[in-house]
Amino acid sequence: MKPPPPAAPERPDRSDRPGAESYRTLDRLREAATAGFSTGLSPVALGMALFDWSAHLAAAPGKRLELADKARRDAAGLLAQAAALAADPQAEPMIRPPPQDRRFQSEAWRQPPFSLWAQGFLLTQQWWRDATHGVPGVSPHHENLLSALAQQWLDMVSPANLPFTNPEIIARSIRSGGLNHLAGLRNWAEDMARLAAGKPPVGAERFRVGHEVAATPGTVVFRNHLVELIQYAPATGTVLAEPVLLVPAWIMKYYILDLSPENSLVRHLVRAGHTVFCLSWRNPTAEDRDLTLDDYRSLGVMAAVDAVSAILPGRRIHAAGYCLGGTLLAIAAAAMAGARDDRLASVSLLAAQTDFTEPGDLGLFIDHDQLHVLESLMWQRGYLTAEQMLGAFRFLRSDELIWSRMVRSYLMGERDPMTDMAAWATDSTRMPCRMQGEYLRRFYLENALATDRLTAEGRPVALRNLRAPIFAVGTEDDYVAPWQSVYRLHYLSDAELTFVLAGEGHNTGIIFDPARPGSHYRIASRERDGACLCPEDWARAAAMRQGSWWPAWSDWLAQHSSAGRVAPPAMGAAEAGYPPLEEAPGSYVRQR
């Protein structure tokens, strides 16, 4: 019998070698420097996507012939359109822009030669969409990334962006004698000066925190290193027994939920007879670089639940989370359910994802290479700014969020009116290095929450443990958290679930006061352990209603509350260790 072969020597852990950390530091410094020049995008990721696409396109003669044939047919069609326009300037266009593209909606774009330029641009846009999709063998991630990049280049050279090819700019220049360009130059100089000085955009100063926005009366009743907890003053003689706890996203200031009085979800809930608490996140600094995602759960959501429970002992809590705050609330609620902690009467998730299989447009910029670049950038600074995150969304919606605004401001000489929501969007918070890296890796790359691979206090976080009734909201035009992605919660929990599909986008669909006309929503409920429909079947079956979904939610909260009403509670509870600290909106919201 032959002796067993000798065991292979263990491979040494290279990270333990002397100087290993110095080598890693050198790598991170190089990545951070590169990210500074590439606006946070990874040149390697972009290069890999381009190589993947071009190599497979070169090996696909059928796809190349298809694209050549489409280019030939488009050119012939455009020539035929030019002839038709010569005979009849009102001839029907051969291609129309999609409904969400508002650049060519003006009647002036129906007149030649502008109509011909617009149709040529739309045909080119369509050709590049076909060219970047359907190439055999290309990774779907690379396919989508290349398509987005091609769209950005096309948006840059759109005839709507050029002063001599945009009929609206030409007409304005004729009417004003060219003064629109002078006004545009003045607008540009003012914007550049504000950018250099670190000031918010023009008009944002009119929406002061604690005055025009974040003005609902209340008191800060708890503060730790990460959050302040605001308790709002009652607006009715009696209130529902169970309080509402709001968990906003940590990427922005909390007052997206408490904008101007006519646009405040907090005010709506208070006036409907709810006792409302809301978290206000601290703006982290470089010293907070080691805060973790679980710190945000324990020091944020759980600390707030403990405080509300102490202020209103014996009462269960309606917890509601918006965007990333909803994802964090889902983690906390599932962890509580797994630990048999039944203090939550219900869970409401507003435009919040729990399954990141279809993460939305941000997923284009999250792969292992891109995350390495972001982590290096955060490692150097200790945090990531919200402006860097929002830059990715502006990049993906450049026609709407960049070029169209520049055309109006710098070529038409018009300022977009500043609104409370637009002013709030300029008031961002930072994200600690470790927490943000964990969030992107665990959710976007690993989808850990949906696959039961998260833990809290040593126990698995399983959404299937949720038994409290759930109210979830998605919005039709949401590129941050697509409604089909939000809807996937149906597949992860068997709890009673009411789902709303609201009109508008990620922010405007959630913040829509009932007094404002317009909008609509669909709503349907699934009983506990009930059958689950696919999103398309759900949308066809759900009841369509006009207006804001806020009253439906307020009614749902009342239905899941104790019968009858009680006297409004006192502000805070000094005897329980939660004395009133200062008037709302507190101090954390003012941190820059």
XYZ file of C-alpha atoms in Angstrom:
592
model
C 0.000 0.000 0.000
C 1.534 3.246 -1.125
C 1.904 5.950 1.476
C -0.256 9.022 0.929
C 1.449 11.866 -0.877
C 2.819 14.572 1.350
C 0.379 17.387 2.074
C 0.920 20.496 0.031
C 2.450 23.272 2.072
C -0.035 25.905 3.158
C 0.041 29.008 1.033
C 1.160 31.907 3.214
C -1.292 34.694 3.840
C 0.280 37.509 1.869
C -1.671 40.108 3.830
C 0.378 39.224 6.937
C 3.716 39.927 5.291
C 5.617 42.975 6.511
C 4.651 45.997 4.464
C 1.519 44.364 2.958
C -0.652 47.198 4.203
C 1.714 49.693 2.595
C 1.266 47.938 -0.735
C -2.516 48.086 -0.370
C -2.275 51.756 0.568
C -0.301 52.448 -2.595
C -3.011 50.724 -4.659
C -5.754 52.713 -2.984
C -3.912 56.002 -3.459
C -3.535 55.268 -7.149
C -7.226 54.355 -7.481
C -8.302 57.474 -5.589
C -6.150 59.684 -7.830
C -7.585 58.054 -10.949
C -11.117 58.496 -9.655
C -10.475 62.203 -9.199
C -9.738 62.579 -12.914
C -12.516 60.243 -14.082
C -15.282 61.758 -11.880
C -15.506 58.534 -9.875
C -15.961 56.191 -12.844
C -13.553 53.316 -13.334
C -11.635 53.544 -16.636
C -10.959 49.798 -16.359
C -14.683 48.999 -16.108
C -15.440 51.216 -19.083
C -12.566 49.717 -21.061
C -13.688 46.170 -20.302
C -17.219 46.972 -21.433
C -15.944 48.518 -24.675
C -13.645 45.550 -25.358
C -16.409 43.027 -24.615
C -18.783 44.766 -27.029
C -16.317 45.509 -29.844
C -14.726 42.032 -29.784
C -18.073 40.269 -29.951
C -19.380 42.679 -32.599
C -16.287 41.958 -34.716
C -17.077 38.239 -34.417
C -20.754 38.666 -35.383
C -21.086 39.246 -39.153
C -24.858 38.828 -38.942
C -25.214 41.637 -36.406
C -22.962 43.883 -38.464
C -25.028 43.250 -41.591
C -28.199 43.957 -39.608
C -26.816 47.303 -38.421
C -25.620 48.199 -41.913
C -29.042 47.393 -43.323
C -30.752 49.509 -40.677
C -28.407 52.430 -41.396
C -29.227 52.122 -45.133
C -32.990 52.035 -44.491
C -32.777 54.977 -42.065
C -30.809 57.064 -44.563
C -33.267 56.269 -47.355
C -36.188 57.054 -45.088
C -34.667 60.369 -44.066
C -34.128 61.345 -47.721
C -37.739 60.418 -48.472
C -38.824 62.498 -45.474
C -36.844 65.473 -46.776
C -38.659 65.167 -50.120
C -42.027 64.894 -48.383
C -41.312 68.000 -46.315
C -40.378 69.937 -49.420
C -43.821 69.174 -50.835
C -45.721 69.495 -47.540
C -44.075 71.125 -44.492
C -46.738 69.454 -42.298
C -45.919 65.906 -43.471
C -46.134 63.255 -40.767
C -42.712 62.453 -39.221
C -41.226 59.010 -39.774
C -40.222 58.731 -36.114
C -41.482 60.393 -32.964
C -39.646 60.851 -29.661
C -40.653 58.650 -26.716
C -43.182 60.265 -24.314
C -40.537 61.001 -21.668
C -38.347 62.938 -24.145
C -39.622 66.507 -23.980
C -36.880 68.149 -26.052
C -38.815 68.121 -29.337
C -42.373 68.695 -28.099
C -42.652 72.308 -29.247
C -44.616 72.965 -32.426
C -41.512 74.736 -33.778
C -39.829 71.339 -34.136
C -42.536 70.332 -36.656
C -41.224 72.843 -39.198
C -38.397 72.041 -41.639
C -35.441 71.980 -41.458
C -35.744 71.551 -37.667
C -38.087 68.567 -37.988
C -35.567 66.855 -40.259
C -32.720 67.451 -37.796
C -34.813 66.126 -34.907
C -35.781 62.988 -36.837
C -32.172 62.409 -37.890
C -31.114 62.619 -34.261
C -33.865 60.234 -33.130
C -32.929 57.722 -35.850
C -29.266 57.917 -34.825
C -30.256 57.409 -31.201
C -32.342 54.387 -32.179
C -29.476 52.940 -34.275
C -26.997 53.162 -31.412
C -29.504 51.539 -29.063
C -29.718 48.627 -31.509
C -25.931 48.599 -31.951
C -25.240 48.272 -28.230
C -27.913 45.638 -27.608
C -28.304 42.165 -28.991
C -24.630 41.576 -29.828
C -24.146 37.800 -29.275
C -21.998 36.977 -26.245
C -21.833 40.440 -24.646
C -22.428 40.579 -20.894
C -25.798 42.235 -20.092
C -24.030 44.545 -17.635
C -21.552 45.700 -20.298
C -24.365 45.991 -22.818
C -26.358 48.337 -20.588
C -23.296 50.346 -19.594
C -22.228 50.904 -23.233
C -25.774 51.828 -24.191
C -25.881 54.431 -21.412
C -22.522 55.881 -22.458
C -23.596 56.103 -26.096
C -26.767 57.891 -25.016
C -24.743 60.460 -23.062
C -22.604 61.312 -26.081
C -25.703 61.637 -28.253
C -27.448 63.832 -25.696
C -24.421 66.114 -25.710
C -24.696 66.773 -29.465
C -28.495 66.859 -29.660
C -29.783 69.625 -31.970
C -31.846 70.796 -28.990
C -28.608 71.840 -27.258
C -27.182 74.037 -30.024
C -28.208 77.680 -30.476
C -28.327 77.511 -34.302
C -30.304 74.242 -34.577
C -32.894 74.791 -31.844
C -35.863 76.779 -33.229
C -36.995 77.843 -29.758
C -33.636 79.474 -29.029
C -33.622 81.159 -32.439
C -37.124 82.542 -31.908
C -36.219 83.802 -28.435
C -33.068 85.472 -29.785
C -35.066 87.272 -32.483
C -37.732 88.459 -30.052
C -35.274 89.674 -27.427
C -32.683 91.053 -29.812
C -30.123 88.617 -28.415
C -30.628 89.700 -24.808
C -31.394 86.093 -23.851
C -27.729 85.262 -24.485
C -26.654 88.138 -22.259
C -28.982 86.880 -19.519
C -27.648 83.367 -20.048
C -24.066 84.570 -19.672
C -25.032 86.318 -16.446
C -26.698 83.125 -15.199
C -23.607 81.090 -16.056
C -21.269 83.529 -14.252
C -23.493 83.490 -11.174
C -23.647 79.683 -11.138
C -19.871 79.336 -11.499
C -19.280 81.829 -8.679
C -21.656 79.940 -6.382
C -20.056 76.629 -7.306
C -16.584 77.971 -6.535
C -17.775 79.367 -3.203
C -19.592 76.151 -2.236
C -22.963 77.917 -2.142
C -26.299 76.308 -3.110
C -27.983 77.172 -6.417
C -29.805 80.465 -6.884
C -33.080 80.566 -4.977
C -32.292 77.769 -2.515
C -31.687 80.335 0.210
C -35.413 81.169 0.174
C -36.193 77.768 1.721
C -34.750 78.038 5.207
C -34.777 75.003 7.460
C -37.119 75.616 10.381
C -38.926 78.420 8.562
C -40.162 77.696 5.022
C -39.297 73.973 5.224
C -38.981 71.550 8.162
C -41.370 73.862 9.990
C -43.920 71.464 11.503
C -43.877 72.137 15.271
C -42.090 69.504 17.297
C -39.364 68.742 19.823
C -36.137 66.771 19.748
C -36.608 64.144 22.460
C -33.537 61.949 21.894
C -30.046 62.368 20.501
C -27.070 60.049 20.108
C -23.964 60.167 17.928
C -25.891 59.271 14.765
C -29.488 60.524 15.043
C -31.863 62.976 16.612
C -35.445 61.860 17.204
C -38.129 64.490 16.659
C -41.583 64.151 18.246
C -44.155 66.360 16.518
C -46.756 68.349 18.407
C -50.366 67.088 18.063
C -52.721 68.971 15.763
C -55.945 67.287 16.920
C -57.733 67.007 20.276
C -57.384 63.220 20.295
C -54.988 60.903 18.506
C -54.716 57.286 17.457
C -53.063 55.244 20.173
C -50.242 53.810 18.035
C -47.553 56.335 16.989
C -45.908 56.548 13.562
C -42.092 56.409 13.329
C -40.590 57.768 10.080
C -37.156 56.571 8.927
C -35.834 58.751 6.063
C -32.875 57.885 3.850
C -29.485 58.772 5.300
C -28.219 60.114 1.964
C -30.289 63.320 2.328
C -31.716 65.489 5.080
C -34.892 64.156 6.706
C -37.125 67.081 5.713
C -38.006 65.568 2.338
C -40.829 64.273 4.550
C -41.499 67.752 5.989
C -41.121 70.255 3.172
C -43.228 73.406 2.963
C -46.503 73.136 4.918
C -48.567 72.411 1.796
C -46.126 69.666 0.775
C -45.378 67.937 4.095
C -46.121 64.266 4.754
C -45.420 64.850 8.460
C -48.012 67.630 8.614
C -50.548 65.456 6.803
C -50.110 62.619 9.317
C -50.289 64.935 12.326
C -53.462 66.581 11.039
C -54.960 63.103 10.479
C -54.578 62.407 14.201
C -51.311 60.455 14.305
C -48.547 60.936 16.868
C -45.487 61.238 14.636
C -41.799 60.696 15.364
C -39.070 61.165 12.747
C -35.354 60.403 12.624
C -32.928 63.157 11.629
C -29.555 61.728 10.599
C -26.283 63.325 11.626
C -24.008 64.477 8.789
C -20.947 62.208 9.245
C -17.369 63.442 8.967
C -14.069 61.696 8.246
C -13.902 60.700 11.942
C -16.985 58.524 11.387
C -15.342 56.479 8.639
C -15.693 53.186 10.571
C -19.448 53.412 11.214
C -21.069 50.261 9.822
C -24.413 49.488 8.254
C -25.361 47.697 11.459
C -24.494 50.844 13.426
C -27.124 52.639 11.356
C -29.594 49.915 12.299
C -28.756 49.835 16.008
C -27.956 53.519 16.658
C -30.627 54.693 14.236
C -33.748 52.569 13.854
C -33.468 50.479 17.029
C -32.491 53.433 19.213
C -35.554 55.273 17.901
C -37.832 52.263 18.521
C -36.496 52.040 22.089
C -37.095 55.757 22.622
C -40.657 55.704 21.274
C -41.417 52.618 23.353
C -40.160 54.377 26.482
C -42.089 57.588 25.749
C -45.285 55.657 24.956
C -44.955 52.429 26.951
C -47.198 49.541 25.991
C -48.039 50.954 22.581
C -46.960 49.298 19.359
C -45.428 51.390 16.557
C -46.299 51.971 12.906
C -42.823 52.193 11.338
C -42.375 53.722 7.870
C -39.159 54.027 5.881
C -38.437 56.029 2.746
C -35.898 54.963 0.075
C -32.702 53.707 1.777
C -34.417 54.322 5.102
C -37.031 51.787 4.055
C -34.378 49.196 3.229
C -32.796 49.794 6.639
C -36.203 49.568 8.322
C -36.881 46.251 6.563
C -33.615 44.889 7.980
C -34.457 46.110 11.486
C -38.053 44.844 11.320
C -36.958 41.399 10.084
C -34.327 41.201 12.816
C -36.943 42.174 15.417
C -39.341 39.533 14.087
C -36.620 36.898 14.249
C -35.986 37.831 17.889
C -39.736 37.684 18.696
C -39.811 41.449 19.267
C -43.376 42.434 18.357
C -43.260 46.172 19.049
C -44.063 47.044 15.418
C -47.765 47.238 14.597
C -47.058 47.620 10.876
C -44.237 48.296 8.428
C -44.540 50.779 5.536
C -41.859 50.880 2.838
C -41.963 53.913 0.529
C -39.977 53.516 -2.711
C -37.682 51.124 -0.843
C -35.992 48.058 -2.278
C -35.527 44.781 -0.443
C -34.562 42.641 -3.454
C -31.816 44.098 -5.643
C -32.149 41.650 -8.524
C -33.360 44.600 -10.629
C -31.676 47.493 -8.821
C -32.364 50.275 -11.303
C -30.010 52.575 -13.149
C -27.497 52.828 -10.307
C -26.692 49.155 -10.899
C -24.934 50.187 -14.133
C -22.145 51.705 -12.040
C -21.836 48.979 -9.429
C -19.577 46.052 -10.240
C -16.513 44.768 -8.387
C -14.111 47.054 -10.230
C -16.256 50.170 -9.858
C -16.839 49.418 -6.179
C -13.079 49.088 -5.664
C -12.654 52.591 -7.121
C -15.391 54.013 -4.882
C -13.979 52.302 -1.795
C -10.543 53.748 -2.563
C -12.059 57.200 -2.953
C -13.934 56.830 0.345
C -10.850 55.362 2.060
C -8.888 58.496 1.201
C -11.569 60.929 2.405
C -13.339 58.833 5.022
C -16.735 59.355 3.380
C -18.606 59.616 0.102
C -20.559 62.762 -0.665
C -24.143 62.531 -1.837
C -23.142 64.744 -4.767
C -20.904 61.942 -6.028
C -23.758 59.451 -5.805
C -26.257 61.833 -7.393
C -23.776 62.530 -10.195
C -24.411 59.005 -11.465
C -28.151 59.694 -11.690
C -27.573 62.991 -13.494
C -25.301 61.148 -15.900
C -28.050 58.642 -16.675
C -30.676 61.387 -17.086
C -28.393 63.955 -18.693
C -30.986 65.165 -21.235
C -33.394 66.070 -18.417
C -31.087 66.910 -15.501
C -28.134 68.530 -17.290
C -28.544 69.615 -20.917
C -32.164 70.768 -20.873
C -31.504 72.845 -17.769
C -28.380 74.357 -19.315
C -30.311 75.228 -22.474
C -33.026 77.005 -20.489
C -30.618 78.820 -18.194
C -27.708 79.699 -20.473
C -29.213 79.852 -23.986
C -32.814 80.867 -23.309
C -31.808 83.073 -20.390
C -34.516 81.602 -18.113
C -34.105 80.400 -14.566
C -36.000 77.291 -13.514
C -38.150 78.284 -10.527
C -36.665 77.009 -7.293
C -39.041 74.745 -5.359
C -38.920 73.330 -1.855
C -38.001 69.895 -3.223
C -35.298 71.305 -5.518
C -33.818 73.244 -2.592
C -33.884 70.104 -0.415
C -32.038 68.170 -3.140
C -29.064 70.530 -2.743
C -28.859 69.900 1.024
C -27.141 66.531 1.138
C -25.322 64.435 3.732
C -22.149 62.381 3.563
C -21.903 58.600 3.845
C -19.230 56.962 6.034
C -16.643 54.932 4.161
C -17.250 51.540 5.761
C -21.040 51.764 5.856
C -21.403 52.837 2.236
C -19.013 50.152 1.036
C -20.997 47.529 2.951
C -24.272 48.837 1.568
C -23.159 48.738 -2.077
C -21.412 45.390 -1.784
C -23.972 43.564 0.333
C -27.028 44.754 -1.611
C -26.019 45.583 -5.178
C -23.408 42.858 -5.655
C -24.569 40.113 -3.268
C -28.310 40.844 -2.847
C -27.742 39.658 0.713
C -31.055 40.800 2.218
C -33.198 38.890 -0.268
C -31.038 35.772 0.071
C -30.946 35.675 3.911
C -27.218 36.389 4.117
C -27.407 39.385 6.452
C -27.090 39.021 10.211
C -28.001 41.263 13.124
C -26.831 40.564 16.655
C -25.649 37.133 15.544
C -29.001 36.070 14.065
C -29.933 35.795 10.367
C -32.096 38.581 8.981
C -34.931 36.825 7.116
C -37.738 38.885 5.607
C -39.975 35.806 5.714
C -40.094 36.262 9.508
C -42.083 39.479 9.050
C -45.658 38.991 10.234
C -46.704 42.612 10.792
C -48.941 44.039 8.026
C -46.942 45.755 5.260
C -47.821 48.810 3.164
C -45.431 49.263 0.221
C -45.310 52.047 -2.372
C -43.569 52.112 -5.746
C -43.658 54.904 -8.331
C -44.130 54.553 -12.074
C -41.192 56.660 -13.257
C -38.632 55.689 -10.614
C -35.094 55.146 -11.926
C -33.660 54.932 -8.377
C -35.909 52.110 -7.126
C -37.953 50.754 -10.069
C -41.433 49.779 -8.939
C -41.006 46.221 -10.226
C -38.016 45.919 -7.883
C -40.001 47.319 -4.937
C -42.823 44.908 -5.809
C -40.514 41.893 -5.356
C -41.181 42.130 -1.618
C -44.266 40.039 -2.461
C -41.924 37.109 -3.132
C -39.976 37.522 0.121
C -42.699 37.822 2.757
C -46.035 36.063 3.302
C -47.347 38.858 5.541
C -50.488 40.808 4.691
C -49.290 43.260 2.044
C -50.965 46.296 0.499
C -49.111 47.620 -2.525
C -49.514 51.039 -4.140
C -48.179 52.049 -7.533
C -48.165 55.851 -7.617
C -47.675 58.149 -10.575
C -44.666 60.462 -10.954
C -41.072 59.656 -9.929
C -38.975 58.647 -6.931
C -39.514 61.863 -4.948
C -42.525 63.476 -6.616
C -44.527 60.248 -6.463
C -43.957 59.888 -2.724
C -44.355 63.558 -1.800
C -47.729 64.435 -3.341
C -50.091 66.386 -1.129
C -53.804 65.564 -1.583
C -54.608 69.242 -2.132
C -52.495 69.293 -5.313
C -54.380 68.308 -8.483
C -53.189 65.578 -10.793
C -51.473 62.231 -10.382
C -53.047 58.852 -9.741
C -52.272 55.550 -8.085
C -53.174 51.885 -8.192
C -53.780 49.919 -5.007
C -54.454 46.284 -4.140
C -54.009 44.093 -1.070
C -52.863 40.524 -0.633
C -54.018 38.616 2.401
C -51.519 36.873 4.627
C -50.204 33.728 2.877
C -52.200 34.755 -0.213
C -51.299 34.086 -3.839
C -48.701 36.329 -5.459
C -49.192 37.873 -8.918
C -46.424 38.991 -11.253
C -46.053 42.816 -11.466
C -47.770 43.107 -14.848
C -50.803 41.057 -13.750
C -50.982 43.034 -10.504
C -51.008 46.352 -12.422
C -53.856 45.154 -14.649
C -55.934 43.946 -11.687
C -55.301 46.785 -9.193
C -57.895 49.499 -8.735
C -57.011 52.876 -10.284
C -57.684 55.965 -8.179
C -57.098 59.654 -8.827
C -55.085 61.973 -6.605
C -52.564 61.309 -3.852
C -52.152 57.970 -2.080
C -51.600 59.709 1.283
C -55.264 59.482 2.459
C -55.355 55.766 1.563
C -52.239 55.188 3.674
C -53.575 57.228 6.587
C -56.802 55.217 6.471
C -54.807 51.960 6.322
C -52.823 52.998 9.409
C -56.068 53.779 11.232
C -57.499 50.378 10.273
C -54.442 48.685 11.765
C -54.594 50.723 14.977
C -56.523 50.222 18.187
C -60.177 51.212 18.157
C -60.954 54.630 19.564
C -58.721 57.584 20.214
C -56.719 58.776 23.200
C -55.462 62.069 24.564
C -52.269 63.343 22.870
C -49.116 62.298 24.742
C -46.709 64.694 26.388
C -43.583 65.719 24.495
C -40.854 63.312 25.524
C -40.635 61.528 28.849
C -38.063 62.995 31.216
C -38.747 60.337 33.851
C -37.828 57.629 31.311
C -34.634 59.390 30.232
C -36.049 61.184 27.174
C -36.490 64.851 28.148
C -37.227 67.526 25.535
C -33.843 68.744 24.256
C -34.647 71.528 21.791
C -37.296 72.629 19.334
C -37.579 70.945 15.949
C -35.944 70.703 13.485
C -32.982 70.201 15.829
C -29.277 70.695 15.210
C -28.228 67.694 13.071
C -30.271 68.888 10.105
C -28.273 72.132 10.038
C -24.875 70.431 9.833
C -22.925 71.063 6.646
